């Protein structure tokens, strides 16, 4: 007798570019888990209804991407502390009582990629984080948990960076400034702006980057990102894009749903080779 595969999906708009179905198919094959994972295009005004319909059709877990992460935060009945502080949810599931839980796995994905895959220490290091939007808010707690000596959040609008300092200040040494005030050198620079998509880079001082600086762009693409190329031209020897973060945050979601942590190295290598 054929047992029906457990149903999972990612919801977003747009969604056609999503690598999540391929990533989770590889995780399922690797771990022997019987599941089906699809990408669902959801009209922007119909997110809540789409979630309810998914679960009424015996769906078990959802990933949420742009532009619905805040809607998912509002929809969740219970959530992890890291999701509550991030103000965004990218992973949904129901517990045995039927309550809808929310979590964010982006920060764990980022930190695992930096520290495990690339063997770059965060503890005791001076970290510059660029941007103050949802992408940065979603990862700051995980960065601060690694005990850097200092985290500086730089943003074009300084008041938005200062809001994040208030929100995360109790977790570690964190401060805010404008891009041009981010005096270095820094051990690690993480770009959480959309600069690479727009083909422009934040106006950082020349001192921010030296040969020892590791530069991480949360964006990724077939070509080297604009930000990473810019950093390399300014002397950075180690530049990393966000492909590994994408796979690692998916692995964290998978382990929440299935209680098994898949190996990520071969999955990252496959997408890197495409």
Coordinates of C-alpha atoms in Angstrom, one line a residue, residues 23 27 105-122 139 142-143 146 188-191 214-221 225 228 238-252 261-269 271-272:
X23 CA 16.6 21.8 -1.8
X27 CA 17.0 16.7 1.9
X105 CA 15.6 30.3 10.6
X106 CA 17.4 33.0 8.7
X107 CA 19.8 33.9 11.5
X108 CA 20.7 30.3 12.3
X109 CA 21.3 29.7 8.6
X110 CA 23.6 32.8 8.2
X111 CA 25.6 31.9 11.3
X112 CA 26.0 28.2 10.4
X113 CA 27.2 29.2 6.9
X114 CA 29.8 31.6 8.3
X115 CA 31.1 29.6 11.2
X116 CA 30.6 25.9 10.1
X117 CA 30.9 26.0 6.3
X118 CA 33.5 28.8 6.1
X119 CA 35.2 28.3 9.5
X120 CA 35.0 32.1 10.2
X121 CA 34.8 32.9 14.0
X122 CA 32.4 35.5 15.2
X139 CA 19.7 37.7 11.9
X142 CA 21.9 34.8 16.1
X143 CA 24.9 37.0 15.4
X146 CA 28.0 34.2 19.1
X188 CA 33.5 40.7 9.5
X189 CA 31.1 42.8 7.3
X190 CA 27.6 41.4 6.6
X191 CA 25.6 43.1 3.8
X214 CA 35.7 38.6 5.8
X215 CA 32.8 40.1 3.7
X216 CA 29.5 38.3 3.5
X217 CA 26.7 39.3 1.2
X218 CA 23.3 37.8 2.1
X219 CA 22.4 38.0 -1.6
X220 CA 23.7 35.5 -4.1
X221 CA 23.7 35.0 -7.9
X225 CA 27.6 39.9 -6.3
X228 CA 31.5 41.3 -3.0
X238 CA 37.6 36.4 1.8
X239 CA 34.2 37.2 0.2
X240 CA 31.2 34.9 0.6
X241 CA 27.7 35.1 -0.9
X242 CA 24.3 34.0 0.6
X243 CA 23.8 30.7 -1.2
X244 CA 25.0 28.7 1.9
X245 CA 22.6 30.7 4.1
X246 CA 19.7 29.8 1.9
X247 CA 20.5 26.1 2.2
X248 CA 21.3 26.3 5.9
X249 CA 18.0 28.1 6.8
X250 CA 16.1 25.4 4.8
X251 CA 18.0 22.7 6.8
X252 CA 16.9 24.3 10.0
X261 CA 19.1 17.5 10.4
X262 CA 20.2 17.0 6.7
X263 CA 23.8 17.4 5.5
X264 CA 24.1 20.6 3.6
X265 CA 27.5 20.5 2.0
X266 CA 26.5 18.4 -1.0
X267 CA 23.4 20.5 -1.6
X268 CA 25.4 23.7 -1.5
X269 CA 27.9 22.2 -3.9
X271 CA 23.7 24.6 -6.6
X272 CA 27.1 26.2 -6.7

